[in-house]
Short mmCIF file of C-alpha atoms and ligand atoms in Angstrom, two decimals:
data_model
loop_
_atom_site.label_atom_id
_atom_site.label_comp_id
_atom_site.label_asym_id
_atom_site.label_seq_id
_atom_site.Cartn_x
_atom_site.Cartn_y
_atom_site.Cartn_z
CA MET K 28 0.00 0.00 0.00
CA LYS K 29 1.61 3.22 -1.16
CA GLN K 30 0.34 6.75 -0.61
CA GLU K 31 0.85 7.66 -4.29
CA GLN K 32 -1.25 4.68 -5.36
CA ILE K 33 -4.07 5.86 -3.11
CA ASP K 34 -3.79 9.53 -4.06
CA ALA K 35 -4.06 8.59 -7.73
CA LEU K 36 -7.51 7.09 -7.02
CA ARG K 37 -8.96 9.43 -4.41
CA GLU K 38 -10.64 11.81 -6.88
CA GLN K 39 -11.64 9.23 -9.46
CA PRO K 40 -15.15 10.04 -10.72
CA ILE K 41 -17.86 7.66 -9.48
CA GLY K 42 -20.84 7.05 -11.72
CA ASP K 43 -24.33 6.81 -10.30
CA GLY K 44 -25.22 3.39 -8.92
CA LEU K 45 -27.72 1.18 -10.72
CA LEU K 46 -29.53 -2.02 -9.75
CA LEU K 47 -28.24 -5.34 -11.03
CA ILE K 48 -31.19 -7.49 -12.03
CA GLY K 49 -30.84 -10.59 -14.19
CA GLY K 50 -27.42 -9.48 -15.40
CA GLN K 51 -28.60 -6.01 -16.48
CA TRP K 52 -27.73 -2.73 -14.77
CA GLN K 53 -30.84 -0.57 -14.55
CA PRO K 54 -32.31 2.39 -12.64
CA ALA K 55 -35.15 1.98 -10.16
CA SER K 56 -38.47 1.50 -11.95
CA ASP K 57 -39.92 4.63 -10.32
CA GLY K 58 -36.73 6.65 -10.88
CA GLY K 59 -35.99 6.71 -7.12
CA ARG K 60 -32.46 7.73 -6.15
CA LEU K 61 -30.52 8.28 -2.93
CA PRO K 62 -27.64 10.75 -2.57
CA VAL K 63 -24.26 9.43 -1.41
CA SER K 64 -21.77 11.71 0.32
CA SER K 65 -18.36 10.92 1.74
CA PRO K 66 -17.79 11.01 5.50
CA ILE K 67 -14.22 12.10 4.70
CA ASP K 68 -15.25 15.62 3.73
CA GLY K 69 -19.03 15.63 3.33
CA ARG K 70 -18.75 16.02 -0.43
CA SER K 71 -21.26 14.39 -2.74
CA LEU K 72 -19.99 11.22 -4.45
CA CYS K 73 -22.91 10.07 -6.59
CA HIS K 74 -26.47 8.75 -6.34
CA LEU K 75 -27.67 5.21 -5.74
CA ALA K 76 -30.75 3.72 -7.35
CA ALA K 77 -33.41 3.27 -4.65
CA ALA K 78 -35.07 -0.05 -5.45
CA ALA K 79 -38.85 0.01 -5.08
CA PRO K 80 -40.68 -3.17 -4.00
CA ALA K 81 -41.40 -3.83 -7.70
CA ASP K 82 -37.65 -3.86 -8.42
CA VAL K 83 -37.03 -6.20 -5.50
CA ASP K 84 -39.64 -8.50 -6.96
CA LEU K 85 -37.87 -8.45 -10.34
CA ALA K 86 -34.55 -9.23 -8.65
CA VAL K 87 -36.02 -12.17 -6.73
CA ARG K 88 -37.67 -13.47 -9.92
CA ALA K 89 -34.36 -13.21 -11.76
CA ALA K 90 -32.62 -15.09 -8.96
CA ARG K 91 -35.32 -17.77 -8.98
CA ARG K 92 -35.16 -18.15 -12.76
CA SER K 93 -31.40 -18.58 -12.69
CA PHE K 94 -31.65 -21.04 -9.82
CA GLU K 95 -34.29 -23.22 -11.44
CA SER K 96 -32.51 -23.14 -14.80
CA GLY K 97 -29.57 -24.94 -13.22
CA VAL K 98 -27.12 -22.60 -14.95
CA TRP K 99 -25.29 -22.28 -11.64
CA SER K 100 -27.01 -24.61 -9.20
CA ARG K 101 -26.33 -27.63 -11.41
CA MET K 102 -23.08 -26.44 -12.99
CA ALA K 103 -20.32 -29.01 -12.44
CA PRO K 104 -18.68 -28.21 -9.09
CA SER K 105 -15.24 -28.06 -10.71
CA GLU K 106 -16.56 -25.32 -13.03
CA ARG K 107 -18.26 -23.38 -10.23
CA LYS K 108 -14.99 -23.47 -8.40
CA LYS K 109 -13.18 -21.92 -11.35
CA VAL K 110 -15.66 -19.04 -11.50
CA LEU K 111 -15.27 -18.29 -7.77
CA ASN K 112 -11.49 -18.36 -8.14
CA ARG K 113 -11.74 -15.99 -11.10
CA ILE K 114 -13.80 -13.61 -8.94
CA ALA K 115 -10.98 -13.68 -6.37
CA ASP K 116 -8.49 -12.95 -9.18
CA ARG K 117 -10.56 -9.95 -10.30
CA ILE K 118 -10.78 -8.62 -6.74
CA GLU K 119 -7.02 -8.90 -6.37
CA ALA K 120 -6.46 -7.19 -9.71
CA HIS K 121 -8.68 -4.28 -8.57
CA HIS K 122 -7.46 -4.24 -4.96
CA ALA K 123 -6.44 -0.57 -4.74
CA GLU K 124 -9.50 0.67 -6.62
CA LEU K 125 -11.89 -1.30 -4.37
CA ALA K 126 -10.09 -0.24 -1.20
CA VAL K 127 -10.14 3.48 -2.03
CA LEU K 128 -13.73 3.40 -3.29
CA GLY K 129 -14.88 1.74 -0.07
CA VAL K 130 -13.03 4.22 2.12
CA ARG K 131 -14.48 7.19 0.24
CA ASP K 132 -17.90 5.69 0.92
CA ASN K 133 -17.61 4.75 4.61
CA GLY K 134 -14.52 6.47 6.03
CA THR K 135 -12.60 3.48 7.45
CA GLU K 136 -8.88 4.26 7.75
CA ILE K 137 -7.12 2.81 4.70
CA ALA K 138 -4.48 1.23 6.94
CA MET K 139 -7.23 -1.13 8.09
CA ALA K 140 -9.50 -1.24 5.04
CA TRP K 141 -6.71 -2.27 2.68
CA ASN K 142 -6.54 -5.81 4.04
CA ALA K 143 -9.88 -6.01 5.79
CA GLU K 144 -11.90 -5.16 2.71
CA PRO K 145 -10.55 -6.31 -0.70
CA GLY K 146 -7.93 -8.52 0.96
CA SER K 147 -10.55 -10.43 2.98
CA ALA K 148 -13.03 -10.48 0.11
CA ALA K 149 -10.56 -12.17 -2.25
CA ALA K 150 -9.48 -14.63 0.43
CA THR K 151 -13.13 -15.46 1.16
CA PHE K 152 -13.94 -16.24 -2.48
CA ARG K 153 -10.83 -18.47 -2.66
CA TYR K 154 -11.66 -20.27 0.58
CA TYR K 155 -15.21 -21.13 -0.53
CA ALA K 156 -14.04 -21.92 -4.07
CA GLU K 157 -12.01 -24.70 -2.48
CA CYS K 158 -15.13 -26.01 -0.74
CA VAL K 159 -17.33 -26.34 -3.82
CA ASP K 160 -16.20 -29.84 -4.78
CA LYS K 161 -15.93 -31.08 -1.21
CA ILE K 162 -19.60 -30.90 -0.26
CA ASN K 163 -20.24 -34.62 0.14
CA GLY K 164 -23.51 -36.31 0.95
CA GLU K 165 -23.81 -39.27 3.36
CA ILE K 166 -24.84 -42.88 3.38
CA ALA K 167 -26.71 -43.50 6.61
CA PRO K 168 -26.05 -46.62 8.72
CA THR K 169 -29.51 -48.07 8.03
CA PRO K 170 -30.64 -51.69 8.63
CA ASP K 171 -30.31 -54.28 5.89
CA GLY K 172 -32.84 -53.99 3.10
CA VAL K 173 -32.95 -50.18 2.94
CA LEU K 174 -30.56 -47.51 1.79
CA GLY K 175 -30.62 -44.06 3.41
CA LEU K 176 -28.86 -41.36 1.39
CA VAL K 177 -28.46 -37.81 2.69
CA HIS K 178 -28.16 -35.28 -0.12
CA LYS K 179 -26.92 -31.74 0.42
CA GLU K 180 -28.66 -29.29 -1.87
CA PRO K 181 -28.61 -25.51 -2.31
CA VAL K 182 -31.46 -23.78 -0.51
CA GLY K 183 -32.56 -21.64 -3.48
CA VAL K 184 -32.84 -17.86 -3.40
CA VAL K 185 -30.73 -16.24 -0.69
CA ALA K 186 -31.22 -12.63 0.42
CA ALA K 187 -27.98 -11.21 1.81
CA ILE K 188 -28.54 -7.99 3.78
CA VAL K 189 -25.33 -6.33 4.95
CA PRO K 190 -24.17 -3.31 6.99
CA TRP K 191 -21.90 -0.39 6.20
CA ASN K 192 -18.88 -0.96 8.43
CA PHE K 193 -17.03 -3.55 6.29
CA PRO K 194 -19.29 -3.96 3.27
CA LEU K 195 -16.91 -5.84 1.01
CA MET K 196 -15.66 -8.25 3.67
CA ILE K 197 -19.05 -8.99 5.23
CA GLY K 198 -20.77 -9.03 1.83
CA SER K 199 -18.26 -11.64 0.66
CA TRP K 200 -18.75 -13.69 3.83
CA LYS K 201 -22.39 -14.06 2.66
CA ILE K 202 -22.12 -14.17 -1.12
CA ALA K 203 -19.17 -16.56 -1.47
CA PRO K 204 -20.48 -19.49 0.62
CA ALA K 205 -24.02 -18.99 -0.73
CA LEU K 206 -22.70 -19.25 -4.29
CA ALA K 207 -20.33 -22.09 -3.41
CA ALA K 208 -23.35 -24.09 -2.25
CA GLY K 209 -25.09 -23.41 -5.59
CA ASN K 210 -27.64 -20.79 -4.55
CA SER K 211 -28.70 -17.64 -6.37
CA VAL K 212 -28.40 -14.41 -4.40
CA VAL K 213 -30.11 -11.05 -4.05
CA LEU K 214 -27.72 -8.72 -2.26
CA LYS K 215 -28.96 -5.68 -0.36
CA PRO K 216 -25.99 -3.48 0.62
CA SER K 217 -26.38 -0.75 3.22
CA GLU K 218 -27.56 2.58 1.82
CA GLU K 219 -24.61 4.07 3.77
CA ALA K 220 -21.98 2.04 1.88
CA SER K 221 -22.99 0.31 -1.35
CA LEU K 222 -20.31 1.40 -3.78
CA SER K 223 -17.63 -1.27 -3.34
CA LEU K 224 -20.27 -4.03 -3.45
CA LEU K 225 -21.71 -2.64 -6.69
CA ARG K 226 -18.20 -2.79 -8.13
CA LEU K 227 -17.77 -6.34 -6.82
CA ALA K 228 -20.99 -7.38 -8.58
CA GLN K 229 -19.59 -6.18 -11.91
CA LEU K 230 -16.36 -8.09 -11.24
CA CYS K 231 -18.44 -11.21 -10.62
CA LEU K 232 -20.10 -10.80 -14.02
CA ASP K 233 -16.71 -10.18 -15.65
CA ALA K 234 -15.44 -13.39 -14.05
CA GLY K 235 -18.20 -15.38 -15.73
CA LEU K 236 -20.84 -15.69 -13.03
CA PRO K 237 -23.99 -16.39 -15.04
CA GLU K 238 -26.58 -13.60 -15.29
CA GLY K 239 -29.21 -13.58 -12.56
CA VAL K 240 -27.13 -15.60 -10.10
CA LEU K 241 -26.08 -12.46 -8.24
CA ASN K 242 -28.53 -9.55 -8.19
CA VAL K 243 -28.04 -6.30 -6.28
CA VAL K 244 -30.79 -4.04 -4.97
CA THR K 245 -29.65 -0.81 -3.33
CA GLY K 246 -31.96 1.46 -1.37
CA ALA K 247 -33.37 2.25 2.05
CA GLY K 248 -33.58 -0.57 4.56
CA GLN K 249 -37.19 0.18 5.48
CA ILE K 250 -38.31 -0.01 1.83
CA THR K 251 -35.92 -2.12 -0.26
CA GLY K 252 -34.75 -4.34 2.60
CA ASP K 253 -38.24 -4.73 3.96
CA ALA K 254 -39.60 -5.81 0.56
CA LEU K 255 -36.88 -8.45 0.34
CA ALA K 256 -37.55 -9.67 3.87
CA HIS K 257 -41.29 -10.03 3.19
CA HIS K 258 -40.88 -11.59 -0.26
CA MET K 259 -42.71 -14.90 -0.61
CA ASP K 260 -40.07 -16.39 -2.89
CA VAL K 261 -36.92 -15.73 -0.85
CA ASP K 262 -35.86 -18.93 0.89
CA LEU K 263 -33.31 -17.58 3.33
CA ILE K 264 -32.04 -14.31 4.76
CA THR K 265 -28.46 -14.01 5.87
CA PHE K 266 -28.14 -10.71 7.74
CA THR K 267 -25.46 -8.73 9.50
CA GLY K 268 -26.56 -5.58 11.24
CA SER K 269 -28.31 -4.20 14.28
CA GLY K 270 -30.54 -6.02 16.76
CA PRO K 271 -33.67 -3.97 16.04
CA VAL K 272 -33.48 -4.74 12.33
CA GLY K 273 -32.76 -8.40 13.13
CA ARG K 274 -36.05 -8.51 15.04
CA GLN K 275 -37.88 -6.94 12.09
CA LEU K 276 -36.48 -9.64 9.81
CA MET K 277 -37.76 -12.40 12.08
CA ARG K 278 -41.17 -10.74 12.10
CA ALA K 279 -41.09 -10.42 8.30
CA SER K 280 -40.29 -14.10 8.00
CA ALA K 281 -43.20 -15.00 10.29
CA GLN K 282 -45.53 -12.73 8.31
CA SER K 283 -44.50 -14.16 4.95
CA ASN K 284 -43.18 -17.60 4.02
CA LEU K 285 -41.21 -18.63 7.14
CA LYS K 286 -37.94 -18.14 5.30
CA ARG K 287 -34.90 -19.05 7.36
CA VAL K 288 -33.36 -16.05 9.10
CA TYR K 289 -29.68 -16.08 10.08
CA LEU K 290 -28.63 -13.12 12.18
CA GLU K 291 -25.20 -11.72 13.00
CA LEU K 292 -25.88 -8.76 15.27
CA GLY K 293 -24.13 -6.32 17.57
CA GLY K 294 -22.27 -6.70 20.83
CA LYS K 295 -21.04 -5.01 23.99
CA SER K 296 -17.94 -7.12 24.22
CA PRO K 297 -15.94 -7.30 27.46
CA ASN K 298 -12.15 -7.11 27.34
CA ILE K 299 -10.87 -8.35 30.71
CA VAL K 300 -7.43 -7.45 32.03
CA PHE K 301 -6.20 -9.41 35.06
CA GLU K 302 -3.33 -8.16 37.21
CA ASP K 303 -1.25 -11.12 35.98
CA ALA K 304 -1.55 -10.18 32.29
CA PRO K 305 1.72 -11.19 30.61
CA ASP K 306 2.51 -7.68 29.44
CA LEU K 307 0.33 -4.78 30.55
CA ALA K 308 1.86 -2.38 28.00
CA THR K 309 0.90 -4.68 25.11
CA ALA K 310 -2.51 -5.24 26.67
CA ALA K 311 -3.08 -1.46 26.84
CA LYS K 312 -2.07 -0.96 23.23
CA LYS K 313 -4.22 -3.80 21.91
CA SER K 314 -7.14 -2.84 24.15
CA ALA K 315 -7.06 0.66 22.68
CA MET K 316 -7.12 -0.64 19.12
CA ALA K 317 -9.78 -3.21 20.07
CA ILE K 318 -12.21 -0.32 20.46
CA PHE K 319 -10.84 2.58 18.44
CA ARG K 320 -9.96 1.08 15.02
CA ASN K 321 -12.52 2.02 12.39
CA SER K 322 -13.80 4.59 14.93
CA GLY K 323 -15.29 1.78 17.03
CA GLN K 324 -17.53 0.70 14.15
CA VAL K 325 -16.60 -2.94 14.52
CA CYS K 326 -19.12 -5.53 15.68
CA VAL K 327 -16.54 -7.33 17.85
CA ALA K 328 -15.13 -4.08 19.31
CA GLY K 329 -13.91 -4.50 22.90
CA SER K 330 -16.18 -1.71 24.06
CA ARG K 331 -16.21 -2.63 27.78
CA LEU K 332 -12.81 -2.74 29.42
CA LEU K 333 -12.84 -4.62 32.74
CA VAL K 334 -9.62 -4.09 34.71
CA GLN K 335 -8.64 -5.78 37.98
CA ARG K 336 -8.70 -3.15 40.71
CA SER K 337 -5.04 -3.60 41.73
CA VAL K 338 -3.80 -2.46 38.29
CA HIS K 339 -6.82 -0.38 37.27
CA ASP K 340 -5.51 3.16 37.72
CA ALA K 341 -2.10 2.58 36.16
CA PHE K 342 -3.60 0.61 33.26
CA VAL K 343 -6.27 3.19 32.49
CA GLU K 344 -3.67 5.93 32.53
CA GLN K 345 -1.54 4.04 30.00
CA LEU K 346 -4.54 3.39 27.85
CA GLN K 347 -5.75 6.98 27.87
CA ASN K 348 -2.26 8.15 26.88
CA ILE K 349 -2.40 5.79 23.91
CA ALA K 350 -5.88 7.05 23.01
CA LYS K 351 -4.76 10.69 23.22
CA ALA K 352 -1.86 10.01 20.86
CA LEU K 353 -3.91 8.24 18.16
CA ARG K 354 -3.81 10.01 14.81
CA VAL K 355 -7.41 10.70 13.85
CA GLY K 356 -7.69 12.08 10.38
CA ASP K 357 -8.06 11.68 6.65
CA PRO K 358 -8.91 7.99 6.15
CA LEU K 359 -7.00 7.99 2.85
CA ASP K 360 -3.74 8.98 4.54
CA VAL K 361 -1.79 5.77 5.12
CA THR K 362 -0.53 7.04 8.49
CA THR K 363 -4.01 7.68 9.89
CA GLU K 364 -4.84 5.35 12.77
CA VAL K 365 -8.51 6.25 13.22
CA GLY K 366 -10.61 7.37 10.27
CA ALA K 367 -14.01 9.03 10.01
CA VAL K 368 -17.28 8.22 11.73
CA SER K 369 -19.25 6.74 8.89
CA ASN K 370 -22.22 9.08 8.85
CA ALA K 371 -23.79 12.03 10.63
CA ARG K 372 -26.49 9.90 12.27
CA GLN K 373 -23.82 7.70 13.85
CA LEU K 374 -21.81 10.72 15.04
CA GLU K 375 -24.92 12.13 16.71
CA ARG K 376 -25.62 8.80 18.42
CA ASN K 377 -22.03 8.62 19.70
CA GLN K 378 -22.30 12.13 21.14
CA ARG K 379 -25.68 11.49 22.73
CA MET K 380 -24.55 8.28 24.43
CA LEU K 381 -21.36 9.93 25.64
CA ALA K 382 -23.33 12.81 27.16
CA THR K 383 -25.80 10.41 28.85
CA ALA K 384 -22.93 8.41 30.36
CA GLN K 385 -21.48 11.56 31.88
CA GLN K 386 -24.86 12.65 33.21
CA GLN K 387 -25.12 9.24 34.86
CA GLY K 388 -21.76 9.73 36.61
CA ALA K 389 -19.09 8.29 34.30
CA GLN K 390 -15.91 10.37 34.03
CA LEU K 391 -14.62 11.31 30.61
CA ARG K 392 -10.85 10.76 30.83
CA CYS K 393 -10.04 11.88 27.29
CA GLY K 394 -11.44 12.55 23.83
CA GLY K 395 -15.06 12.46 22.79
CA ASN K 396 -14.89 15.83 21.07
CA VAL K 397 -16.00 16.29 17.47
CA ILE K 398 -13.12 17.44 15.29
CA GLU K 399 -12.64 18.32 11.64
CA PRO K 400 -9.19 17.21 10.51
CA VAL K 401 -10.66 17.35 7.02
CA PRO K 402 -13.16 20.21 6.62
CA GLY K 403 -16.74 19.00 6.22
CA GLY K 404 -15.99 15.45 7.41
CA SER K 405 -17.36 13.62 10.46
CA TYR K 406 -14.76 12.72 13.06
CA MET K 407 -14.44 12.41 16.82
CA ARG K 408 -11.54 11.81 19.16
CA PRO K 409 -11.42 8.39 20.87
CA ALA K 410 -13.17 8.66 24.23
CA VAL K 411 -12.26 6.84 27.44
CA LEU K 412 -14.97 6.77 30.11
CA ALA K 413 -13.91 5.60 33.58
CA GLY K 414 -16.11 4.89 36.58
CA VAL K 415 -18.80 3.24 34.46
CA GLN K 416 -21.42 1.28 36.41
CA ALA K 417 -22.80 -1.99 35.10
CA GLU K 418 -26.36 -0.70 34.77
CA MET K 419 -25.51 2.45 32.78
CA GLU K 420 -26.66 2.69 29.16
CA VAL K 421 -23.05 2.87 27.97
CA ALA K 422 -22.31 -0.46 29.70
CA GLN K 423 -25.42 -2.16 28.34
CA GLN K 424 -26.00 -0.81 24.82
CA GLU K 425 -23.77 -0.88 21.78
CA VAL K 426 -22.52 2.61 20.87
CA PHE K 427 -20.82 1.50 17.63
CA GLY K 428 -18.44 4.43 18.01
CA PRO K 429 -15.02 5.22 19.53
CA VAL K 430 -16.23 5.16 23.12
CA LEU K 431 -14.62 2.87 25.70
CA ALA K 432 -16.46 2.11 28.96
CA VAL K 433 -14.04 1.14 31.76
CA MET K 434 -15.04 -0.76 34.91
CA PRO K 435 -12.91 -2.17 37.74
CA PHE K 436 -13.37 -5.72 39.10
CA ASP K 437 -12.12 -7.48 42.22
CA ASP K 438 -11.65 -11.14 41.31
CA GLU K 439 -12.40 -13.77 38.67
CA SER K 440 -16.02 -14.35 39.63
CA HIS K 441 -16.72 -10.60 39.70
CA ALA K 442 -15.15 -10.33 36.22
CA VAL K 443 -17.36 -13.14 34.89
CA LYS K 444 -20.47 -11.56 36.40
CA LEU K 445 -19.73 -8.21 34.77
CA ALA K 446 -18.67 -9.82 31.48
CA ASN K 447 -21.92 -11.75 31.17
CA GLY K 448 -24.06 -8.91 32.49
CA THR K 449 -25.51 -7.66 29.20
CA ALA K 450 -27.99 -9.07 26.70
CA TYR K 451 -25.22 -9.64 24.15
CA GLY K 452 -22.63 -12.37 23.57
CA LEU K 453 -20.48 -11.63 20.56
CA ALA K 454 -16.77 -11.28 21.41
CA SER K 455 -14.54 -10.96 24.47
CA GLY K 456 -10.91 -10.82 25.56
CA VAL K 457 -9.00 -12.18 28.56
CA TRP K 458 -5.49 -11.11 29.53
CA THR K 459 -3.77 -13.42 32.03
CA SER K 460 -0.60 -15.53 32.38
CA ASN K 461 -2.48 -18.16 34.33
CA LEU K 462 -3.31 -20.96 31.88
CA SER K 463 -5.95 -22.52 34.11
CA ARG K 464 -7.69 -19.19 34.56
CA ALA K 465 -7.59 -18.60 30.80
CA HIS K 466 -9.39 -21.90 30.18
CA ARG K 467 -11.87 -21.26 33.01
CA MET K 468 -12.69 -17.88 31.50
CA VAL K 469 -13.10 -19.33 27.99
CA ARG K 470 -15.75 -21.66 29.45
CA ALA K 471 -17.43 -19.07 31.66
CA ILE K 472 -17.84 -16.20 29.20
CA LYS K 473 -21.02 -16.25 27.16
CA ALA K 474 -19.71 -15.17 23.76
CA GLY K 475 -19.03 -16.42 20.27
CA VAL K 476 -15.30 -15.75 20.59
CA VAL K 477 -12.93 -15.38 23.52
CA HIS K 478 -9.55 -13.87 22.64
CA VAL K 479 -6.77 -14.78 25.06
CA ASN K 480 -3.80 -12.43 25.44
CA THR K 481 -4.77 -10.60 22.29
CA TYR K 482 -7.88 -8.97 20.92
CA GLY K 483 -9.42 -9.12 17.47
CA GLY K 484 -7.32 -11.68 15.62
CA SER K 485 -9.14 -14.11 13.37
CA ASP K 486 -9.11 -15.74 9.98
CA LEU K 487 -11.38 -17.61 7.62
CA THR K 488 -10.85 -20.98 9.23
CA VAL K 489 -12.78 -20.10 12.40
CA PRO K 490 -16.45 -19.15 12.69
CA LEU K 491 -17.58 -15.66 13.70
CA GLY K 492 -20.96 -15.31 15.31
CA GLY K 493 -22.67 -14.51 18.56
CA VAL K 494 -24.89 -16.01 21.20
CA ARG K 495 -27.86 -14.48 23.04
CA GLN K 496 -28.91 -11.16 21.42
CA SER K 497 -25.77 -11.05 19.30
CA GLY K 498 -27.37 -13.44 16.85
CA ASN K 499 -27.99 -17.03 15.92
CA ALA K 500 -25.54 -17.76 13.11
CA HIS K 501 -21.95 -17.79 11.97
CA ASP K 502 -20.02 -16.35 9.08
CA LYS K 503 -16.70 -17.82 7.91
CA SER K 504 -15.26 -21.32 8.18
CA LEU K 505 -16.82 -24.55 6.87
CA HIS K 506 -19.67 -24.09 9.36
CA ALA K 507 -20.98 -21.09 7.42
CA LEU K 508 -21.60 -23.30 4.39
CA ASP K 509 -24.20 -25.31 6.28
CA LYS K 510 -26.53 -22.30 6.39
CA PHE K 511 -26.81 -22.43 2.63
CA LEU K 512 -27.43 -26.15 2.23
CA GLU K 513 -30.59 -28.22 2.64
CA LEU K 514 -30.47 -31.83 3.78
CA LYS K 515 -32.65 -34.19 1.79
CA THR K 516 -33.07 -37.87 2.62
CA ALA K 517 -33.56 -40.56 0.01
CA TRP K 518 -35.02 -43.69 1.71
CA ILE K 519 -34.71 -46.56 -0.71
CA GLN K 520 -36.23 -50.02 -0.25
CA LEU K 521 -33.77 -52.51 -1.67
P1 NAD V 763 -28.61 -1.85 10.35
O1 NAD V 763 -29.27 -2.96 11.07
O2 NAD V 763 -29.12 -0.48 10.52
O3 NAD V 763 -28.60 -2.12 8.77
C1 NAD V 763 -28.09 -3.32 8.23
C2 NAD V 763 -28.75 -3.57 6.89
O4 NAD V 763 -30.14 -3.80 7.09
C3 NAD V 763 -28.64 -2.43 5.90
O5 NAD V 763 -28.43 -2.93 4.61
C4 NAD V 763 -30.01 -1.79 6.00
O6 NAD V 763 -30.39 -1.09 4.85
C5 NAD V 763 -30.88 -3.00 6.21
N1 NAD V 763 -32.20 -2.73 6.82
C6 NAD V 763 -32.54 -1.74 7.67
N2 NAD V 763 -33.84 -1.83 8.01
C7 NAD V 763 -34.32 -2.93 7.37
C8 NAD V 763 -35.60 -3.58 7.32
N3 NAD V 763 -36.65 -3.10 7.99
N4 NAD V 763 -35.73 -4.69 6.58
C9 NAD V 763 -34.68 -5.19 5.90
N5 NAD V 763 -33.46 -4.62 5.90
C10 NAD V 763 -33.28 -3.50 6.62
O7 NAD V 763 -27.06 -1.96 10.75
P2 NAD V 763 -25.89 -0.98 10.36
O8 NAD V 763 -26.10 0.31 11.05
O9 NAD V 763 -25.73 -1.00 8.88
O10 NAD V 763 -24.62 -1.76 10.98
C11 NAD V 763 -24.25 -1.65 12.29
C12 NAD V 763 -24.73 -2.83 13.09
O11 NAD V 763 -24.26 -4.04 12.49
C13 NAD V 763 -24.16 -2.84 14.49
O12 NAD V 763 -25.14 -3.23 15.39
C14 NAD V 763 -23.05 -3.88 14.42
O13 NAD V 763 -22.69 -4.45 15.64
C15 NAD V 763 -23.66 -4.86 13.49
N6 NAD V 763 -22.61 -5.72 12.91
C16 NAD V 763 -22.54 -7.03 13.31
C17 NAD V 763 -21.54 -7.87 12.80
C18 NAD V 763 -21.44 -9.33 13.19
O14 NAD V 763 -20.73 -10.10 12.53
N7 NAD V 763 -22.11 -9.79 14.23
C19 NAD V 763 -20.62 -7.36 11.88
C20 NAD V 763 -20.72 -6.01 11.51
C21 NAD V 763 -21.74 -5.21 12.03
#
């Protein structure tokens, strides 16, 4: 990643977004459009087509037609695999373009987006390409005289509804396994960050994905997304986003055709530092980045820092010094450590929750102020709140911004009680040199992932998902494929 490479792309004109339906790019049938501006400087980038329910219907019909035709669902697995690998090749060939486009759209610092977005997307298509010809059925251990075969089949039409924080990565976590399993897809990107996914869709066509197998409908969640969720011919929704929208999707399923609903939702993840952490300086540095990278707009962000009382004051001081020194600024500057807040609505929410926490008695140790390192953009300094009580809003609700809530604890059982004391269960971290304690904590914490002596590391081989109100499903790994496959039994009398 070189600054000159990025600068060469930062002003590249962006055409207005269209809908991809049955292999054709087209405007919304009623001419509806949504403006897109950049959180970097508030400048207008382009317009998106705002899909009306009639357009969503066309997209679902196109997906159904392609699915039933067998052009993809019955293509030889070895051929499907080649297409997915070619998509990965195209993503790699357009790495810089996709990275810069995405950052202009959502404001993530390029230092993070470079690998997290196109890098992850390409790796995801390759990973699931490798799975295509390894989806085996089963022969059941039935009694003599009968044969029980278990077939694995694609589900049909998959609706993938994704958020704005890492559109390309999360979009690929849905699209690639769904396609690998032989499904057709209707993708609904977030209206806050659709541009890199629209580009990805064109790359998929260029790579030879048959028309109608991937369709894209952009537009408002409450209109376009809602029409998709209520559609009678969508078989499955795979969703990443907020809890309230997750609930709406479950309702929509119940009110329509009982489509399967897989939810990856938010969190209020505890990051727990014991006095015997192997290296408190490293723990402080990683704990700061666990919450502040991408301005806290990370589902697994370590947004609650629980620190053992004996080291609390010294640790918080170290951490706030790190936070104060973080370079917040132009997301397209390779040296920027914290980019923009993705949109004005999110910035307002961050500020409101910060103010409420202070009214309720939390002490703001640093940051929290709105700044304008690039005129017209939306930015705030990383905020550290000490003296947070377990029942405060900032300890219970996801901010999805650069706001860290710090709480002291006395011993292991107190730490577990605080850690599990929210409705969520997405991620967590434990810092200790005591191996037995590390394993006890892994068992005791109610979360989809427990990081030990680090925070935030992962790769495609392990599942990512939450428990409790953080969701009911996983992205990544071989487990994610199962969402997109039906089991069918053949019971044969011999
Ligand atoms: P959101 O729920 O507001 O929107 C997500 C998507 O749902 C968007 O495409 C939106 O247009 C669509 N949508 C909104 N209303 C809809 C409706 N009524 N019917 C159908 N679709 C609708 O979430 P967001 O603000 O884009 O993203 C932030 C949230 O996502 C946070 O809560 C974050 O924790 C969560 N998230 C979770 C994970 C994870 O893996 N668990 C990863 C990233 C983000």
